[in-house]
Coordinates of C-alpha atoms and ligand atoms in Angstrom, one line a residue:
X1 CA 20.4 5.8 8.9
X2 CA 20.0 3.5 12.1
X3 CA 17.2 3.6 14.4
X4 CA 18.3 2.0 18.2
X5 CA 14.3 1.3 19.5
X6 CA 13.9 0.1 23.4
X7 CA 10.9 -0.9 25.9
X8 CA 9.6 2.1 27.0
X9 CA 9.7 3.0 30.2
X10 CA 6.0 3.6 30.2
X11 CA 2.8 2.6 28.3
X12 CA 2.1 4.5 25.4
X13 CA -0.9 6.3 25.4
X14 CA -2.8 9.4 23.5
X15 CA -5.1 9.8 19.8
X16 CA -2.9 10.3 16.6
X17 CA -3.6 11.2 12.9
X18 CA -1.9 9.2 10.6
X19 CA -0.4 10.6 7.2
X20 CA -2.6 9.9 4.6
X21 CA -3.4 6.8 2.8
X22 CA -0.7 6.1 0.1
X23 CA -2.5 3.9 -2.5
X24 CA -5.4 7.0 -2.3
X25 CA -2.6 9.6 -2.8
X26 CA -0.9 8.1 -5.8
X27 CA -4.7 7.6 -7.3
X28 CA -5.9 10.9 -6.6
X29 CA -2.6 12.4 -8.2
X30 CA -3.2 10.3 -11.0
X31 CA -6.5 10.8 -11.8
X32 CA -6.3 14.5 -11.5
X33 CA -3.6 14.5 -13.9
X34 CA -5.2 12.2 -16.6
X35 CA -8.7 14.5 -15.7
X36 CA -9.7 17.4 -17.7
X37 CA -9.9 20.2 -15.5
X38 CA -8.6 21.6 -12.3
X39 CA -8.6 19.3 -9.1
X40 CA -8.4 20.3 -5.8
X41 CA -6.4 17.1 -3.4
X42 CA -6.4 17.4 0.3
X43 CA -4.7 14.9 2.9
X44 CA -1.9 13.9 0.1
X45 CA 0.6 12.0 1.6
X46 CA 4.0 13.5 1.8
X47 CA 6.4 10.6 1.4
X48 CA 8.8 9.1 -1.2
X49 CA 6.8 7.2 -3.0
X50 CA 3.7 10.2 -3.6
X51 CA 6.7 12.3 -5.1
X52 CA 7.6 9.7 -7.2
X53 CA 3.7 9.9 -8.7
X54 CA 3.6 13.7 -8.6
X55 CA 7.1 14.3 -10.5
X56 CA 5.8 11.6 -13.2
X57 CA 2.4 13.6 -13.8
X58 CA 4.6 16.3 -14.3
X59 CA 6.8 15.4 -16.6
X60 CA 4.1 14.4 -18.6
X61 CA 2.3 18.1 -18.8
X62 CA 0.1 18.1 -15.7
X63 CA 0.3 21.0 -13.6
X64 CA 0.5 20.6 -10.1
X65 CA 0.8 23.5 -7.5
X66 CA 1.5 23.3 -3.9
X67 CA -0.8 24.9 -2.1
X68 CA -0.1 24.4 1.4
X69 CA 2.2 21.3 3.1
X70 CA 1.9 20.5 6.6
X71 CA 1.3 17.6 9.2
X72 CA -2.4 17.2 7.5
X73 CA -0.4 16.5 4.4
X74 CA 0.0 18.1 0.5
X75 CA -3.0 19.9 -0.4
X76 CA -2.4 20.0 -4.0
X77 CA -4.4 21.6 -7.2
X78 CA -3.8 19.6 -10.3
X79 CA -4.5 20.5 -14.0
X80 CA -4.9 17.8 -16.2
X81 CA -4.0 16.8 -19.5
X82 CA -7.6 15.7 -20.0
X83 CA -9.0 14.7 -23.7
X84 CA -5.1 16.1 -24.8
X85 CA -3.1 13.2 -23.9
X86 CA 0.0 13.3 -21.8
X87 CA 3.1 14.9 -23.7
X88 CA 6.1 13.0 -24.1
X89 CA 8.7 13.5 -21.3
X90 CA 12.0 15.4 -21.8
X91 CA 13.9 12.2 -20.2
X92 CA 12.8 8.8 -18.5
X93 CA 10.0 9.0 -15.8
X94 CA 12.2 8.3 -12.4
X95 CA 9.1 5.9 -10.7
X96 CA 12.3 5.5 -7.8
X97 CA 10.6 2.6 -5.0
X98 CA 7.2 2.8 -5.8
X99 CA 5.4 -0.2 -7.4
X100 CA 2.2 1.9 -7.7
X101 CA 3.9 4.6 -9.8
X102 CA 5.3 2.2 -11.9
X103 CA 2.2 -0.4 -12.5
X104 CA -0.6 2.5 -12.5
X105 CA 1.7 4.9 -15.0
X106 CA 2.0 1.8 -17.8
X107 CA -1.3 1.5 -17.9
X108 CA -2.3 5.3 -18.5
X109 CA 0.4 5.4 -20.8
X110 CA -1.0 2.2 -22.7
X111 CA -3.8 4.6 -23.7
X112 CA -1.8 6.9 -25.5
X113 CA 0.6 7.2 -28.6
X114 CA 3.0 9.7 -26.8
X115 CA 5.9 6.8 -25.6
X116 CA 7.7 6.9 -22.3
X117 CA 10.6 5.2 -20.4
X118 CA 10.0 4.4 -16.6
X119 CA 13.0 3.5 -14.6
X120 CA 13.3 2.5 -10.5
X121 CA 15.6 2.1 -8.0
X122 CA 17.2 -1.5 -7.5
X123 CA 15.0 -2.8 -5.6
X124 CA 11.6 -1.6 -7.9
X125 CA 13.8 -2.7 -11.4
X126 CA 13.8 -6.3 -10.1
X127 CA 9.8 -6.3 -9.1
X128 CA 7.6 -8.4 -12.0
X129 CA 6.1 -5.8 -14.6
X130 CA 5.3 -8.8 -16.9
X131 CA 2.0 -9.4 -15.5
X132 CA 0.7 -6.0 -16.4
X133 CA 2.6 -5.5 -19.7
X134 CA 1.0 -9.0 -20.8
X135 CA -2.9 -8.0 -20.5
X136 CA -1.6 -4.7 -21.8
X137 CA -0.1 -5.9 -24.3
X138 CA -3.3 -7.8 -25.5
X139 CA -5.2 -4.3 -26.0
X140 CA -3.2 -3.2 -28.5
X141 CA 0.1 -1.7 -26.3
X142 CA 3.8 -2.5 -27.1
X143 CA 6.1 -2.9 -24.3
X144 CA 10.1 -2.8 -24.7
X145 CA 12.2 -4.2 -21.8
X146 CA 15.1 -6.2 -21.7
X147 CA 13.8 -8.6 -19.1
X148 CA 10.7 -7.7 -18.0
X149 CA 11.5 -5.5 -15.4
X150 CA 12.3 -1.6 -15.4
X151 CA 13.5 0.0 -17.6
X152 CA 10.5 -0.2 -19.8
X153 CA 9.3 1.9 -22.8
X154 CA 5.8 2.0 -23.7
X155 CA 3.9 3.3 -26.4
X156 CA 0.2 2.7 -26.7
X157 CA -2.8 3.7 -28.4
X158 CA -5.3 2.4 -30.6
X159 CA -6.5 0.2 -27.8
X160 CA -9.1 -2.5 -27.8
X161 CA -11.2 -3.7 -24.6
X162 CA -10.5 -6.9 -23.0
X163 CA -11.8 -9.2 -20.4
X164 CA -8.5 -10.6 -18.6
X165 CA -8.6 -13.0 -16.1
X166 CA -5.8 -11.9 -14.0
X167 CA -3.4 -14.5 -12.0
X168 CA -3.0 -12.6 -9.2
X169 CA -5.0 -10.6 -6.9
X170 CA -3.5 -7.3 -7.3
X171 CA -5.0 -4.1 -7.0
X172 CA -1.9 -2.4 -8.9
X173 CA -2.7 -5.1 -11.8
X174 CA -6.5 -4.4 -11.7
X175 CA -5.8 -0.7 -11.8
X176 CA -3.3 -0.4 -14.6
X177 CA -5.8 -2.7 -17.1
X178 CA -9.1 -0.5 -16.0
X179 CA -6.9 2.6 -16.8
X180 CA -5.7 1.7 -20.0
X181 CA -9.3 1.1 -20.4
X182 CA -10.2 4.4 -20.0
X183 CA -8.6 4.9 -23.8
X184 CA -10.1 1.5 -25.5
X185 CA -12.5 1.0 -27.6
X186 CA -15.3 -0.8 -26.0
X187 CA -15.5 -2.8 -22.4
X188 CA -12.4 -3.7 -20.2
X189 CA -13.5 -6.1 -17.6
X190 CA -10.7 -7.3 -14.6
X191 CA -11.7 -10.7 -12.9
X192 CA -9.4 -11.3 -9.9
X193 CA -8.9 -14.7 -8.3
X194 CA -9.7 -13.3 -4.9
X195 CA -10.5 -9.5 -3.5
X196 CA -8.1 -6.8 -3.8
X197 CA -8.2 -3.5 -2.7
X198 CA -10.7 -1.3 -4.6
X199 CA -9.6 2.3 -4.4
X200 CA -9.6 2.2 -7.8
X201 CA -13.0 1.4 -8.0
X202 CA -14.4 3.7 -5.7
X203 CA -12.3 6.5 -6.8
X204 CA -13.0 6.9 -11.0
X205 CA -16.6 7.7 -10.2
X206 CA -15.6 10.8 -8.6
X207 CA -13.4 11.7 -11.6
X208 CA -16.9 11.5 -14.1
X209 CA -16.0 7.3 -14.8
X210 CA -18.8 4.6 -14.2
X211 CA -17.2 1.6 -12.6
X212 CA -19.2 -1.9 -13.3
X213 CA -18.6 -4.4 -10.8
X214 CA -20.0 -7.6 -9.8
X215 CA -18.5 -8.6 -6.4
X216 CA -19.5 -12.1 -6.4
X217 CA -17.8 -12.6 -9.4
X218 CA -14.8 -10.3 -8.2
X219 CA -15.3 -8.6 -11.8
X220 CA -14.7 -4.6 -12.6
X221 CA -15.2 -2.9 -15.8
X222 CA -15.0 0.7 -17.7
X223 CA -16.6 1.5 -21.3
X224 CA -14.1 3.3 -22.8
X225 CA -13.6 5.5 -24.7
X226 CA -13.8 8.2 -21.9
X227 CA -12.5 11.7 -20.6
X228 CA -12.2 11.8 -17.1
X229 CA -13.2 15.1 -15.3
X230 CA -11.4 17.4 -12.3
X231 CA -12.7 16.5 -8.9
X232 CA -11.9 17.3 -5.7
X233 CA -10.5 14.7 -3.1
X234 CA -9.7 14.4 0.3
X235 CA -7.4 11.5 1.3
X236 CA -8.4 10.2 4.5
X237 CA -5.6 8.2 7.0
X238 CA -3.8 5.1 5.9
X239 CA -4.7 1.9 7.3
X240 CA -1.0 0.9 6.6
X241 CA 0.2 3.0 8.5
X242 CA -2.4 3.1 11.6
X243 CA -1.4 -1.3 11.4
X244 CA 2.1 -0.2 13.3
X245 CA 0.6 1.9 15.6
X246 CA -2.1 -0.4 16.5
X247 CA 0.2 -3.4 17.3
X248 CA 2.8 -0.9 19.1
X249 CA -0.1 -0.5 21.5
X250 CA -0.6 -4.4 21.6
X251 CA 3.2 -4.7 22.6
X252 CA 3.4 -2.5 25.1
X253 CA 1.8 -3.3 28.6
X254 CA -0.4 -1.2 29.8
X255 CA -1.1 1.0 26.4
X256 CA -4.3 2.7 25.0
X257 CA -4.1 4.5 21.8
X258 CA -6.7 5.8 19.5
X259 CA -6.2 6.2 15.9
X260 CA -8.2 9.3 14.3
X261 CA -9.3 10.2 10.7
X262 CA -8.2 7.1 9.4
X263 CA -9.6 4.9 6.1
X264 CA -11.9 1.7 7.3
X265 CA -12.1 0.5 3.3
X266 CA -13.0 -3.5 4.1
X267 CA -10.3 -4.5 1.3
X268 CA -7.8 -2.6 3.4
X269 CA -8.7 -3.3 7.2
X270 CA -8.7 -7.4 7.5
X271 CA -5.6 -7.3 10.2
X272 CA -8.1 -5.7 12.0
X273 CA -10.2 -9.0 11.9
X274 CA -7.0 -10.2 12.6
X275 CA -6.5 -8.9 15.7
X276 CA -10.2 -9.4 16.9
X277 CA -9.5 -13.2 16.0
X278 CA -6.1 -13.0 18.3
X279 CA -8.0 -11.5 21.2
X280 CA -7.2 -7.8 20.9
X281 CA -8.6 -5.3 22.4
X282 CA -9.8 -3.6 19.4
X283 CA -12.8 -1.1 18.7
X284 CA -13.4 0.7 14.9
X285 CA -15.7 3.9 15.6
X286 CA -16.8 4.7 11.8
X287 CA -17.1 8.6 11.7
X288 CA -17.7 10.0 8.4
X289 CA -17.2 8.8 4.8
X290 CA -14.5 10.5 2.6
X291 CA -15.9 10.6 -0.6
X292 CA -16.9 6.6 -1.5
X293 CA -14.2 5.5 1.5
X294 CA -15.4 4.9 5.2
X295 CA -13.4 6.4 7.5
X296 CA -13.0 6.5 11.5
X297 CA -10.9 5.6 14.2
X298 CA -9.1 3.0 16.0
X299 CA -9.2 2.1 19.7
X300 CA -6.5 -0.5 20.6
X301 CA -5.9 -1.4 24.4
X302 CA -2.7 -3.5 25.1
X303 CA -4.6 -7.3 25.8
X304 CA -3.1 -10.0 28.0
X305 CA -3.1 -13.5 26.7
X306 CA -3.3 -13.1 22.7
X307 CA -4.1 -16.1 20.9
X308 CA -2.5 -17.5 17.6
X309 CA -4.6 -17.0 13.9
X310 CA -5.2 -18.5 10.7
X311 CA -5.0 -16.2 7.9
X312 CA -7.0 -17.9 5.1
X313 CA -5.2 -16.9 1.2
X314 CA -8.7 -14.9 0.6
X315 CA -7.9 -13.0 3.1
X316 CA -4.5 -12.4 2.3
X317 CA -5.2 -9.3 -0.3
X318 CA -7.2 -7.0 2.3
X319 CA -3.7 -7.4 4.6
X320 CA -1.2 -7.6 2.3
X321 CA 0.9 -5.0 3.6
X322 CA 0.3 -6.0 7.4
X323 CA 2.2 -9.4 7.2
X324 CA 5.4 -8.6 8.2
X325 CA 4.1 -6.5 11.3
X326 CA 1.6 -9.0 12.2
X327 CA 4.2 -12.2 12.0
X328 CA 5.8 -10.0 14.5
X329 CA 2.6 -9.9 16.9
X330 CA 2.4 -13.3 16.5
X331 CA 5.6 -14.2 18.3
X332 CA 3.8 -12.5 21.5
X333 CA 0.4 -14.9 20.3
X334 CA 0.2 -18.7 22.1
X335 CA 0.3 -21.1 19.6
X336 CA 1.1 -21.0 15.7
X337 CA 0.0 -18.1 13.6
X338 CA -0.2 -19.1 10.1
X339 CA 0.0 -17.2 7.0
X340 CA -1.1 -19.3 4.3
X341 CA -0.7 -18.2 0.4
X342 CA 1.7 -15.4 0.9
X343 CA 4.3 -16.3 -2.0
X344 CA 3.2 -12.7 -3.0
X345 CA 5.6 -11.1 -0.6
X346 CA 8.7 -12.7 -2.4
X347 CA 8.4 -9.5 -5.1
X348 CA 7.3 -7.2 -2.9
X349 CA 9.9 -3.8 -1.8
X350 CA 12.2 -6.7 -0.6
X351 CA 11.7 -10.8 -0.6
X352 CA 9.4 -9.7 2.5
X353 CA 9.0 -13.7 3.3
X354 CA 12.3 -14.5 3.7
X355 CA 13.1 -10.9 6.0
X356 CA 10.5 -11.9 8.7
X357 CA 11.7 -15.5 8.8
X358 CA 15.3 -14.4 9.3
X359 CA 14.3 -11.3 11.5
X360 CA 12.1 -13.1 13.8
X361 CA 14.9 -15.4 13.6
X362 CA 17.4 -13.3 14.9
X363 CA 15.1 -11.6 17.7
X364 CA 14.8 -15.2 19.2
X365 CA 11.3 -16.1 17.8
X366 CA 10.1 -19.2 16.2
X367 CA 9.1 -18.5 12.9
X368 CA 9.9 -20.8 9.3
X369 CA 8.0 -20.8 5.6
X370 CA 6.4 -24.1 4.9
X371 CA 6.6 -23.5 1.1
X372 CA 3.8 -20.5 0.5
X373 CA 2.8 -20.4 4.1
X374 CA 4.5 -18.1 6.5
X375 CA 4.5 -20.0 9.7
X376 CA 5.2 -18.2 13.4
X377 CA 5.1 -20.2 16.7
X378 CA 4.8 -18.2 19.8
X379 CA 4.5 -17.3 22.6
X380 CA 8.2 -16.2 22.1
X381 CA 11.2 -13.4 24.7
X382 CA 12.1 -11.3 22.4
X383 CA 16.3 -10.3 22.5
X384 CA 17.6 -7.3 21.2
X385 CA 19.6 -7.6 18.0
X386 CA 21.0 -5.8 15.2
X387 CA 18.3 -5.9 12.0
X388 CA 18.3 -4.7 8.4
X389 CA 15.5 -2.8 6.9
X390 CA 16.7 -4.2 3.4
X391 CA 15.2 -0.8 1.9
X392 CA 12.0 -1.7 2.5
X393 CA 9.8 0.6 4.6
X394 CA 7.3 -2.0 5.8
X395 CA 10.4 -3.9 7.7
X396 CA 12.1 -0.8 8.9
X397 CA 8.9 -0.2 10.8
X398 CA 8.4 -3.3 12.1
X399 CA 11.9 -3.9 13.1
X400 CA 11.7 -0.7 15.1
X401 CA 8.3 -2.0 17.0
X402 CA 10.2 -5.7 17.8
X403 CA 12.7 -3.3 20.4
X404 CA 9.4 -2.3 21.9
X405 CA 9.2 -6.0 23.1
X406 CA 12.2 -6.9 23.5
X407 CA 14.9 -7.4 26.4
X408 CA 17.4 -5.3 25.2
X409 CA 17.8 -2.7 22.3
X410 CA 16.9 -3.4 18.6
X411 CA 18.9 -1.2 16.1
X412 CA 17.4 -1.0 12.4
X413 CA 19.7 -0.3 9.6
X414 CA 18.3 1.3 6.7
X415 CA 15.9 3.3 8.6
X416 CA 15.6 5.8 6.1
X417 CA 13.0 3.1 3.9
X418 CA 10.1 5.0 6.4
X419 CA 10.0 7.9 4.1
X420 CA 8.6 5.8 1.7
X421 CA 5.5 5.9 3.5
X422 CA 5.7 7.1 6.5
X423 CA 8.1 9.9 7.2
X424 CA 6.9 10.7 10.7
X425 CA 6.9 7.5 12.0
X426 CA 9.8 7.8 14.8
X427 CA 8.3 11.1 16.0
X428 CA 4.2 9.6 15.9
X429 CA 5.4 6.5 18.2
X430 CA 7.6 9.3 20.6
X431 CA 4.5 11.0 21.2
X432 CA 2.8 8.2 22.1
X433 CA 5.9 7.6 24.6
X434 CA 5.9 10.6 26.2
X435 CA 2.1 11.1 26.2
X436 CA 2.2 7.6 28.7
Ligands
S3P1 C1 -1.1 -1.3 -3.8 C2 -1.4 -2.6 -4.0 C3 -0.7 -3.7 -3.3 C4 0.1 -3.2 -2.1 C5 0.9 -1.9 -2.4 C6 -0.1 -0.8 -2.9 C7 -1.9 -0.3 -4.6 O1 0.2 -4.3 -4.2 O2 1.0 -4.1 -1.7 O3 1.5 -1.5 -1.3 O4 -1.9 0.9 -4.2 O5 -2.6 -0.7 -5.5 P1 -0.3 -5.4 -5.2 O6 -1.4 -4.8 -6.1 O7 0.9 -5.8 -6.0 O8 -0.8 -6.5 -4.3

């Protein structure tokens, strides 16, 4: 599907929910499956990706009604498989884009004897799995893939506790090794080389699990073995998605937009800090706290004469998501914007580093890699152009918010990628239009 985006005619203005948070939705999903007991989920997102979780839980014996769906969201009850164990799955677990599916679900099913086969779409079967099969692996879980990618079959069981340093800062890693711990004998401690997000974390306690942690250290831990119980969860906003609407209102003269209800977890918001850095005319208004996550909302106001940042690589976990759409903000930034450390966006839904470069590219923006650092020079005139979303939902969005800026129309193929995460996307940024 294409999506033809142009300047609008007027500011955008008004106060927006945003679907709820993804990473929270696949957890809470998760967790009520593996829980014993009936869970109640609120806020669920209602994308691609959330499906993906809930038809996997499924297949492997948790119940999940639908209770209600609207623009708030699934509101879901789940009935776990508890103390049980999964059941083995009729066919292979479709995990279809979604890393989270993929990465979390090997490491619940490390726990267990019952053996699975995940699968993906093209783009997930190419995404590294080797760096959680490997610490998986070392508990006591055997892994068979042709080449280290989907398909994989796991069977597990009989696990022993680790303490893994990991290579990367991933919160997908982290959480597929503290799950698995769940099931293994003794202590399972994570040590990241920098912060990633902790949903994870903040979210087991909920479900009956304590959670060590030593933040200085950046080291988590479970004593296993342990039965997680029901609980019930509301998902507040996603950050993620709140990013595009906060730098639409930074691209459009003369905006003001508030987002409502949405998650203000430090390991998710540090684009925010971002933007503060650039000059923008930002304001976070914590409101309430949804279970362990802060939440509130977001003021932008459209700011004249935005400065170019440094993003340091320990920053680089908390906005991992929010490169590509902040590279874009950054060809409306004076000077150069640099991204340093970001070789992580290579395996991401698409080679994410090498689609801004050659997006920005074709928009008429200066923007180049200097081997791990992303590098953008502004201030740049945006032209309108033809772009690709390459399947990837974070792109498809921020191709659609470059015709914003730009002098003539930007036309995103692959549009379609937004259900991924954010299905109303094109209909939240018209309201903001027409509410200008
Ligand atoms: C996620 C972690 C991040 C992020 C992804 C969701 C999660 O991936 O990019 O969109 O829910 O744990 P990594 O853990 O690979 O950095």
């Amino acid at each position: 599907m294409q999506y033809v985006s142009t300047t609008p005619d007027r500011p955008l203005a008004g106060e927006l929910a945003v679907p709820g948070d993804k990473s929270l939705s696949h957890r809470a999903v998760l967790f009520a499956a593996m829980a014993e007991g009936t869970s109640r989920l609120v806020g669920v997102l209602d994308s691609e990706d959330v499906r993906a979780s809930i038809g996997a839980v499924r297949a492997l014996g948790a119940s999940v009604d639908l209770v209600t769906a609207n623009d708030r969201g699934l509101e879901l009850v789940v009935t776990g498989w508890g103390g049980e164990g999964p059941h083995a799955p009729d066919e292979a677990i479709d995990c279809g884009n979604s890393g989270t599916t993929a990465r979390l679900l090997l490491g619940v099913l490390a726990g267990w004897e019952t053996g699975a086969t995940l699968v993906g779409d093209a783009s997930l079967s190419k995404r590294p799995m080797g760096r959680v099969t490997d610490p998986l692996a070392s508990m006591g879980a055997s892994f068979e893939s042709l080449t280290g990618t989907l398909p994989i079959t796991v069977r597990g069981g009989g696990l022993k506790g680790v303490d893994y340093v990991t290579p990367v800062a991933s919160a997908q890693v982290k959480s597929a090794i503290l799950l698995a711990g769940l099931q293994a004998a003794g202590r399972t401690t994570v040590r990241e080389p920098a912060s990633s997000r902790d949903h994870t974390e903040l979210l087991l306690p909920a479900f009956g699990v304590p959670v060590g942690r030593d933040r200085t250290t950046r080291a988590a831990w479970v004593d296993g073995p342990v039965v997680m119980k029901a609980s019930d969860i509301t998902v507040p906003g996603d950050p993620s998605s709140a990013a595009f609407m906060v730098v639409a209102g930074l691209l459009v003269s003369g905006s003001r937009i508030t987002v409502t209800g949405v998650g203000l977890n430090p390991t998710r918001i540090a684009y925010l800090d971002v933007l503060d850095r650039m000059g923008a005319g930002i304001t976070i208004e914590p409101s309430e706290v949804a279970g362990a996550e802060p939440v509130g909302s977001v003021h932008v106001g459209y700011t004249l004469g935005l400065r170019a940042a440094v993003v340091r690589a320990a920053e680089v976990p908390a906005l991992v998501d929010e490169i590509p759409v902040l590279a874009l903000l950054a060809t409306q930034a004076a000077g150069e914007t640099r991204f340093e450390d970001v070789g992580e966006l290579r395996v991401k839904e698409s080679d994410r580093l090498a689609a801004v470069v050659e997006g920005l590219t074709l928009l008429g923006a200066s923007a180049r890699t200097e081997g791990d650092t992303l590098v953008v020079q502004g201030p740049s005139e945006l032209r309108g152009t033809g772009l690709d979303s390459h399947g990837d939902h974070r792109l498809a969005m921020t191709w659609a918010l470059a015709g914003l800026a730009a002098d003539g129309p930007v036309t995103v193929a692959g549009f379609e990628a937004v259900d991924v995460s954010y299905p109303s996307f094109a209909a939240d940024l018209a309201a903001l239009s027409a509410s200008g």
